[in-house]
XYZ file of C-alpha atoms in Angstrom:
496
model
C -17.134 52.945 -32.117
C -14.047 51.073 -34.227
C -13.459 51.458 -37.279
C -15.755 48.237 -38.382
C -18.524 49.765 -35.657
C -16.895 47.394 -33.083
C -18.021 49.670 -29.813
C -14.953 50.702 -27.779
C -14.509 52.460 -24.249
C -11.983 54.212 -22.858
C -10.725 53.611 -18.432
C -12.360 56.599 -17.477
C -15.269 55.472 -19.071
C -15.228 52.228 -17.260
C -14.198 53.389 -14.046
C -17.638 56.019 -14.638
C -20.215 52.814 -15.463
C -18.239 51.270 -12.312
C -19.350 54.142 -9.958
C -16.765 54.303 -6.617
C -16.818 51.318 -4.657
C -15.248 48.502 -2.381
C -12.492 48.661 -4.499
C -11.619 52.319 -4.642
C -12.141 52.186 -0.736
C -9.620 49.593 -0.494
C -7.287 51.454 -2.684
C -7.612 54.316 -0.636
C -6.472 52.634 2.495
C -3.843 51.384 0.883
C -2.512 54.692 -0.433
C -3.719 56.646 2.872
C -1.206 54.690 5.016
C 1.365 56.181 2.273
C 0.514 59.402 3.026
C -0.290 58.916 7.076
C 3.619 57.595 6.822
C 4.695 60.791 5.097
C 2.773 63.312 7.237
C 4.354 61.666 10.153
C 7.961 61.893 8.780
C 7.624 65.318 8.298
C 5.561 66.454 11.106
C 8.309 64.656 13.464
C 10.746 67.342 12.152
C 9.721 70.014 14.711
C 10.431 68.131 17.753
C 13.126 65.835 16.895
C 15.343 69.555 15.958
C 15.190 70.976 19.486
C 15.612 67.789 21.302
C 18.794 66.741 19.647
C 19.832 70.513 19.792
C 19.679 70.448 23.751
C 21.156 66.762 24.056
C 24.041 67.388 21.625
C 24.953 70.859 22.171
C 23.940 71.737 18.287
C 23.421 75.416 17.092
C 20.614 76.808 15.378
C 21.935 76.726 12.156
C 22.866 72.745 13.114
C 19.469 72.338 14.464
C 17.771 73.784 11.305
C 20.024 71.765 9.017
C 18.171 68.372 10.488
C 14.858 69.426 8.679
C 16.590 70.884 5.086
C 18.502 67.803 4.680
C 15.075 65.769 4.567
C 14.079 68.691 2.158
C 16.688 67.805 -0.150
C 16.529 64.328 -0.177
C 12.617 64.692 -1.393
C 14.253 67.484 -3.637
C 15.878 64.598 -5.488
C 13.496 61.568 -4.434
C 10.138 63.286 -6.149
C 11.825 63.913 -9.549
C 13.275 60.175 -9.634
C 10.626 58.420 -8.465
C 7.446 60.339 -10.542
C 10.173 59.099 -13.573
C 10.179 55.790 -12.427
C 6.622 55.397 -11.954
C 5.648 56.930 -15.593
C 8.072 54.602 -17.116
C 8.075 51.139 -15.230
C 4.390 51.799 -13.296
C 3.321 53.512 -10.200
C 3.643 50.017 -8.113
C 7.674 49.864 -8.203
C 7.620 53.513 -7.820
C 6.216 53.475 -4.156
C 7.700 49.981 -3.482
C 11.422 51.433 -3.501
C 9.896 54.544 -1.460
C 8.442 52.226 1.457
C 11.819 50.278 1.436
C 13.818 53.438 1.454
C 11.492 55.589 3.508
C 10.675 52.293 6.309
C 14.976 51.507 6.269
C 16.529 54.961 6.959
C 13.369 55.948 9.336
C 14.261 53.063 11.789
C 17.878 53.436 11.485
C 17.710 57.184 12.483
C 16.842 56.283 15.635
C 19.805 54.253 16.568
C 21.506 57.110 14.581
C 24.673 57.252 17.221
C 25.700 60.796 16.250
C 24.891 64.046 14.731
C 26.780 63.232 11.394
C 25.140 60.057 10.702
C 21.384 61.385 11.805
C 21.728 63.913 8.933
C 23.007 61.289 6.387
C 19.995 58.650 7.357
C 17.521 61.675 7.719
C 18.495 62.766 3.794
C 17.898 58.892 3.006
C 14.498 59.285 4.919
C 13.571 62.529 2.957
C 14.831 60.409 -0.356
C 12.139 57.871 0.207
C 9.271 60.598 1.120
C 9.740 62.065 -2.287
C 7.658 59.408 -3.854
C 4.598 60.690 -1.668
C 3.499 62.014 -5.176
C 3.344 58.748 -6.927
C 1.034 57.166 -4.580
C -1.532 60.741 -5.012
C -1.139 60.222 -8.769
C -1.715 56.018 -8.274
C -5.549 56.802 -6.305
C -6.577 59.390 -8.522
C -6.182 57.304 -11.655
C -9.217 54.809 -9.599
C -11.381 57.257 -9.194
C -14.235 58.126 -11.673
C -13.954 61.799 -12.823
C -17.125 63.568 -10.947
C -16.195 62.486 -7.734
C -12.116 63.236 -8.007
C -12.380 66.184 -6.410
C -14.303 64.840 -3.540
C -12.451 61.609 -2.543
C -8.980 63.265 -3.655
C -10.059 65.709 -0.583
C -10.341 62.529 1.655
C -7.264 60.687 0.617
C -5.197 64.108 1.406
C -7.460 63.980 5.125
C -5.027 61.001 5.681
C -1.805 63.533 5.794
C -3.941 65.214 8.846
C -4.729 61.964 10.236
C -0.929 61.122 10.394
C 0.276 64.752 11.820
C -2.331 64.675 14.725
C -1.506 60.950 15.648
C 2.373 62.315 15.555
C 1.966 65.446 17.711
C -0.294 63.258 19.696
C 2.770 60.204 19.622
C 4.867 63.206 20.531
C 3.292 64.222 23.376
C 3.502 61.292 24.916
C 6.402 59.619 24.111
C 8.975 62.994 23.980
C 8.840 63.670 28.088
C 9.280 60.105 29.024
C 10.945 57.972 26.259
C 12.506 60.514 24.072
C 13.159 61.191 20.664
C 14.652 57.988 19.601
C 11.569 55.893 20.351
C 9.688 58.382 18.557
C 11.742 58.427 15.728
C 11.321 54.241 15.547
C 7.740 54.139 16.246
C 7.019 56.928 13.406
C 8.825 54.838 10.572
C 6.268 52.146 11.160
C 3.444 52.777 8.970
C 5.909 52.934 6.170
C 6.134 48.953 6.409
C 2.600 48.438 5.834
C 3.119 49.636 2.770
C 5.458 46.424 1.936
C 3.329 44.309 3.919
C 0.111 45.004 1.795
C 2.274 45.407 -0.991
C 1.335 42.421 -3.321
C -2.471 43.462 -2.742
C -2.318 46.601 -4.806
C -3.018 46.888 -8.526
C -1.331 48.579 -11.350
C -2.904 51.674 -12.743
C -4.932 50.336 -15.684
C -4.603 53.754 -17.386
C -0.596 53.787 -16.906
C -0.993 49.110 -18.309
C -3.304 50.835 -20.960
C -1.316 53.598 -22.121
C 1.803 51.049 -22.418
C -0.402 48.744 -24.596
C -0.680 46.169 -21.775
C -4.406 46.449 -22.296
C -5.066 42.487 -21.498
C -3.919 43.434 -17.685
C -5.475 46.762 -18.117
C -8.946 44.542 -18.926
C -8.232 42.546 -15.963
C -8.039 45.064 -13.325
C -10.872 46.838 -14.766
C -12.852 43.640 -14.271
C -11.347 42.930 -10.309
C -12.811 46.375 -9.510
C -16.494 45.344 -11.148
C -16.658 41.870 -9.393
C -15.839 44.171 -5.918
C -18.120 46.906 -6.540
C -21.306 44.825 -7.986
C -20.765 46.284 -11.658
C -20.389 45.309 -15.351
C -17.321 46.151 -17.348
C -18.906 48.268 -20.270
C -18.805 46.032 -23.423
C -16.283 46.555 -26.815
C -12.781 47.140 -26.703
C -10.689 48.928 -24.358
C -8.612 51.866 -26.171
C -6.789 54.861 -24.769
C -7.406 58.407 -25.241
C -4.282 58.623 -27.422
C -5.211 55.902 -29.770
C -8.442 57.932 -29.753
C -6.722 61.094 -30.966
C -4.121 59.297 -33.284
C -7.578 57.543 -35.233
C -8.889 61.521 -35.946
C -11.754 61.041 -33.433
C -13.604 63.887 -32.753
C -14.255 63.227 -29.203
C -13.474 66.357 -26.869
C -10.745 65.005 -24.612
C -9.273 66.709 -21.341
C -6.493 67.872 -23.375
C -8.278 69.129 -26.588
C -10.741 70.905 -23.533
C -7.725 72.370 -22.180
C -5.139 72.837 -25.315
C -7.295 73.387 -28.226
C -5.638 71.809 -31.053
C -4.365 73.415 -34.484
C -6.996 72.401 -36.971
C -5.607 69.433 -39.170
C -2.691 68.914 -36.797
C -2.173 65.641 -34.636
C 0.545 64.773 -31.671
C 3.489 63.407 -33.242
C 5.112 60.051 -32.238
C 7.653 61.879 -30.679
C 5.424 63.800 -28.406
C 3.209 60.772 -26.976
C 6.153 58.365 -26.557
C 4.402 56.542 -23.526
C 8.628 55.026 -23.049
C 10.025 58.081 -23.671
C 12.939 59.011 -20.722
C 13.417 60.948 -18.257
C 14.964 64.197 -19.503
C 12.393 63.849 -22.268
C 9.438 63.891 -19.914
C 10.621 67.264 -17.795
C 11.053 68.792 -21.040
C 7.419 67.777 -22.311
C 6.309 69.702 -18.915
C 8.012 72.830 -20.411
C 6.545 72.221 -23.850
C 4.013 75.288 -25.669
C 1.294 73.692 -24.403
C 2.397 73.320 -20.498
C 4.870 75.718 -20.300
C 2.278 77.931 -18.321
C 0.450 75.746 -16.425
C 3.943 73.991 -15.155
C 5.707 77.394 -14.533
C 2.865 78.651 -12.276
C 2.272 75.363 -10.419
C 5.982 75.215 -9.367
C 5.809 78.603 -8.024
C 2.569 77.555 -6.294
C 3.847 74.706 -4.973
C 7.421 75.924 -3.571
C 4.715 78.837 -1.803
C 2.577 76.626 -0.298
C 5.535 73.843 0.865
C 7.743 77.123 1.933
C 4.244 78.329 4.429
C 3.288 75.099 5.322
C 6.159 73.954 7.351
C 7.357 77.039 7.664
C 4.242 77.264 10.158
C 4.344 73.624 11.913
C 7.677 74.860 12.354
C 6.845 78.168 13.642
C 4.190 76.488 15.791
C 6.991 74.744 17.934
C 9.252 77.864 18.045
C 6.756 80.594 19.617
C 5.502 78.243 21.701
C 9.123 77.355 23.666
C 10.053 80.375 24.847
C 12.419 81.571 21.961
C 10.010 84.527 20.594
C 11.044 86.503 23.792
C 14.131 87.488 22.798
C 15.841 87.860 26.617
C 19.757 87.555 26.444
C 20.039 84.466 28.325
C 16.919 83.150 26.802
C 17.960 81.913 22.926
C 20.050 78.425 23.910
C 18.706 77.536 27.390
C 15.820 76.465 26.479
C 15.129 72.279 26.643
C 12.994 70.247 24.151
C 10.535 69.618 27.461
C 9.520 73.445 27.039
C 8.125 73.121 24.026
C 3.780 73.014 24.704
C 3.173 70.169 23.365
C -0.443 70.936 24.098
C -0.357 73.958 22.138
C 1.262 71.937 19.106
C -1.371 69.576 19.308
C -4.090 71.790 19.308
C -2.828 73.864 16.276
C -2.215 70.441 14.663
C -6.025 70.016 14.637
C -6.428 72.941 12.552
C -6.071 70.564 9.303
C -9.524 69.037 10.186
C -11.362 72.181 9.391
C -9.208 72.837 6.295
C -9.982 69.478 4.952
C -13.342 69.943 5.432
C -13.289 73.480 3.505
C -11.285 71.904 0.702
C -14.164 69.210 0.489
C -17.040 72.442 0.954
C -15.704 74.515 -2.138
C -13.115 72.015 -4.628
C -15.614 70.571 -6.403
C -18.850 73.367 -5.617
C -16.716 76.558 -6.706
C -13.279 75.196 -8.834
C -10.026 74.944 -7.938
C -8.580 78.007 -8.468
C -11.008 79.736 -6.320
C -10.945 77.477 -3.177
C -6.658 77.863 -3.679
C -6.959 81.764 -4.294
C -9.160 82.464 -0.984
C -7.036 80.847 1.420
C -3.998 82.042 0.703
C -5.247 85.954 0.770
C -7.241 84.747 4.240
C -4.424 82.936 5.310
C -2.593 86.449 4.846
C -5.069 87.946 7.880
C -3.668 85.423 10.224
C 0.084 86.439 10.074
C 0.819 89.716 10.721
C -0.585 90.136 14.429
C 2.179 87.257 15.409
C 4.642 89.984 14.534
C 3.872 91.444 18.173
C 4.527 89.580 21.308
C 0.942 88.174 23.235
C -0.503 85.125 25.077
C 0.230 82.047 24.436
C -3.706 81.326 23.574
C -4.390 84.140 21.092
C -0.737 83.184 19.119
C -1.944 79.284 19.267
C -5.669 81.590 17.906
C -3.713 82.686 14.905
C -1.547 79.866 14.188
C -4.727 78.092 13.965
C -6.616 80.022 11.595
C -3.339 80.507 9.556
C -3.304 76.562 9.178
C -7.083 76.110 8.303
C -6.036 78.295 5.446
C -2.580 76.607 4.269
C -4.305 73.093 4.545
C -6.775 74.070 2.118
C -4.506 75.499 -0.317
C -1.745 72.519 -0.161
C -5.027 70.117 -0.022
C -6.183 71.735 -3.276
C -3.291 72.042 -5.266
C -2.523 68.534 -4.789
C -5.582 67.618 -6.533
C -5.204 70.038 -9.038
C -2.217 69.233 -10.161
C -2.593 65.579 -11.394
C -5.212 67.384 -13.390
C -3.283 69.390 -15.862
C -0.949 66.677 -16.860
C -1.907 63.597 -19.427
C -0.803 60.270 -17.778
C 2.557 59.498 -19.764
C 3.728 62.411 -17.472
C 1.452 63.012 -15.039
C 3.704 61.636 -11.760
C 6.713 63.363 -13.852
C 4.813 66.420 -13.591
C 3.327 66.039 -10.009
C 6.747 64.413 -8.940
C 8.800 67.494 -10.422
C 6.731 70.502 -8.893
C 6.725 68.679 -5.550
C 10.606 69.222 -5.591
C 10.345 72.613 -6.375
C 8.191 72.498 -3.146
C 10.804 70.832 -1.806
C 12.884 73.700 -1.928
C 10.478 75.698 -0.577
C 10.755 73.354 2.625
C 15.075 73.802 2.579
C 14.802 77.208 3.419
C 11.782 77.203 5.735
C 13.594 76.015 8.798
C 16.303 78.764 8.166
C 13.719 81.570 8.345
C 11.506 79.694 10.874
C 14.338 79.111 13.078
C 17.129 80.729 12.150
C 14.948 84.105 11.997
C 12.834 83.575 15.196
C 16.435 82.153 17.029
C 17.930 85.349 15.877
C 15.460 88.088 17.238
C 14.470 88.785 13.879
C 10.420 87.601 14.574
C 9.356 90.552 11.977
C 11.125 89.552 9.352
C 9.817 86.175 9.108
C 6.595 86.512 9.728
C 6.073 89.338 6.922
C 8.325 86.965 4.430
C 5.980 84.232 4.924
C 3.262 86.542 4.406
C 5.209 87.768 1.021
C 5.575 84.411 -0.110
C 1.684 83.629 0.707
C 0.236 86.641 -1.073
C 2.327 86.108 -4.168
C 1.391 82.229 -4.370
C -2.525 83.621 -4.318
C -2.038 85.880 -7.115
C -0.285 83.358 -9.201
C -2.831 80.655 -8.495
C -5.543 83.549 -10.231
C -3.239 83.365 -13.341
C -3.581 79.189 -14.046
C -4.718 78.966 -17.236
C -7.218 75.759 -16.417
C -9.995 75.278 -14.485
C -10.275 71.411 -14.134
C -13.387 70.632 -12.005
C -15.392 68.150 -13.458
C -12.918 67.132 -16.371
C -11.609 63.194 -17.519
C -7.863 62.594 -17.347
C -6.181 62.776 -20.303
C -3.623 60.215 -22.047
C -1.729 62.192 -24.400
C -0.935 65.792 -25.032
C -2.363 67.500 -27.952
C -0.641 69.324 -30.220
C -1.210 72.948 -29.691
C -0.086 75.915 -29.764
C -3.427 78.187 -28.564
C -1.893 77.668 -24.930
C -2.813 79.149 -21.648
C -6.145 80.468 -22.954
C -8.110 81.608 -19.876
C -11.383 79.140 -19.144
């Protein structure tokens, strides 16, 4: 209620009476394709390496250099566009990322040497670094009990997109080669712009800037599609909630208990506040915690996840038998395509354990699990074996690294209010990022160089620690609202 008993409701409130409908669906699609684009991108990385290497003569550390450059470009892309998108909305963010992403990905493949193929692929990695803005966009339509759920399905279109690109791969590689692969993947990207003036604003990102007339609106276009009623009053924010001394228990006052008496400061719940002044709200008493762990989670999980679609393609080509002759003969054709494809459809089964335990036992839990399973998988691959029990433990290893990058990218979102929440997402993505520069050196460079051992137990390293630092997140956020603002605390990282 208002001050004069006027009722009031807040958007998740709304989007709760609402229920998940036509609209959401339509959202979905709409953000899927995003993600099928991105999953394509990067999945494309472990074939177009060895074919250019064999065509152009390149070395391994040349070779390697064509996946870190995307890497860095995201590095730089996920940071500026999650800023963008939490100060001019989340539609121009991934409108500049489907121009950039769609542009550079076509252009690679009329890329006419090496020099210019890592320039446009850096462009191309530049674009794919707002892959975090569309994730936050979705998950600010969906009502809060069923987040965890339909945040599981969205991420099922990343699998979608790297089983239709092994599966593009396999066909296209032997007989048209990697140029025409490289074209054909940049295409989904330009859906994006073609649907573009279809998709809505985030009425929590129009609310929080006081734009609650188009906030009102949107809210309304998702009850006409779903068959629902608007709840009735006035629409108000969780900040202007917390500013008005309401003692309503919030996401953030669930999660940062506030000092008694004590209320966020202008300062602190600036919704136009800049860039530099958002990274440092991430690294604030009350986040400090959260955001340190989740960035070491993150560059884990990015560092073992295509660290292993690129190991995939390198013991199955002939380079883990280390024969003298053996390193650079090898052509792009010997790589199993088969074998890649199979492995590929390891993501189905991780999506489906995501869905099986995110919501039923937390997310810590369902993160924690898989990474000390996915820590079984690894070490046998330190020994030379068939071809079918390595594809047998490349599989299992990628149920378990789906679930755990599936996961995290839900929880995430979570932790952060929404005048920084695709700062926050965008930021620990390029911390990822990093993790995915120095993957191809140890996946290739490693394997390349005889030294099989000593990448498979870093990965496994990196894995284990990423597990145990998942058991130390402060928050448990199954089940909880979004949050608008960020409370005043400074009880921080108090164990749920």
């Amino acid at each position: 209620m208002g001050e004069d008993g006027t009722p009031t409701f807040t958007v998740d409130e709304a989007l709760l009476a609402m229920g998940f409908g036509k609209f959401q669906i339509l959202v979905l699609a709409y953000a899927g394709m995003g993600w099928v684009s991105e999953a394509m991108e990067m999945m494309l990385l472990s074939f177009i390496g060895p074919a250019v290497q064999s065509i152009w003569g390149l070395s391994s550390h040349e070779e390697s250099l064509i996946t870190s450059v995307v890497f860095v470009g995201m590095l730089i892309g996920a940071y500026s566009w999650g800023v963008v998108s939490d100060k001019h909305g989340r539609r121009k963010g991934f409108l500049i990322t489907a121009l950039v992403t769609s542009g550079a990905g076509f252009l690679s493949a009329l890329a006419p040497n090496y020099v210019s193929l890592i320039i446009l692929r850096c462009l191309v990695g530049l674009g794919l670094g707002g892959g975090p803005v569309l994730c936050s966009w979705f998950l600010e339509f969906i009502p809060a009990p069923s987040r965890g759920t339909w945040m599981v399905v969205f991420q099922g279109f990343w699998t979608v997109g790297t089983i239709f690109e092994a599966s593009l791969a396999w066909f296209v590689m032997p007989t048209l080669g990697w140029r025409w692969l490289l074209a054909l993947s940049s295409l989904p990207s330009s859906f994006l712009l073609l649907f573009y003036g279809l998709a809505p604003e985030s009425p929590r990102f129009l609310c929080l800037k006081g734009r609650k007339a188009e906030a009102l609106g949107i809210l309304e276009k998702i009850a006409r599609l779903n068959g629902a009623k608007v709840p009735s009053g006035i629409l108000v924010s969780d900040h202007e909630i917390e500013l008005a001394g309401k003692s309503i228990p919030m996401e953030d006052t669930q999660l940062l208990p506030p000092k008694d008496s004590e209320y966020t400061t202008p300062m602190e719940t600036n919704p136009n506040a800049g860039g530099i002044s958002s990274v440092l709200k991430l690294l604030s008493p009350e986040l400090v915690r959260s955001t340190t762990l989740l960035w070491i989670v993150f560059f884990g999980n990015a560092f073992s996840y295509y660290g292993l679609v690129l190991l995939t393609t390198e013991l199955h080509n002939g380079r883990n038998r280390c024969g003298p002759n053996e390193l650079h003969s090898e052509k792009s054709q010997d790589v199993s395509y088969k074998d890649v494809f199979i492995t590929t459809f390891a993501e189905f089964p991780g999506l489906l354990l995501s869905a099986a335990t995110v919501d039923k036992f937390g997310r810590k839990f369902s993160m924690s699990i898989m990474f000390f399973l996915c820590c079984i998988f690894l070490p046998p691959l330190v020994f030379h074996q068939p071809q079918a029990l390595t594809t047998g433990l490349l599989f299992g290893a990628r149920i378990c690294i789906t679930t755990t990058f599936t996961v995290v990218y839900i929880y995430a979102p979570e932790i952060y209010p929404t005048s920084i929440r695709s700062t926050g997402v965008g930021v620990a993505s390029s911390v990822g990022r990093i993790g995915g520069m120095v993957c191809p050196l140890v996946a290739v460079g490693l394997v390349h160089g005889c030294h099989q051992t000593a990448a498979i137990m870093l990965f496994e390293i990196v894995i284990f620690v990423s597990g145990i630092c998942v058991l130390f997140f402060p928050l448990e956020t199954k089940g909880r609202d979004l949050s608008d603002s960020i409370s005043s605390s400074k009880q921080t990282n108090q164990l749920v």
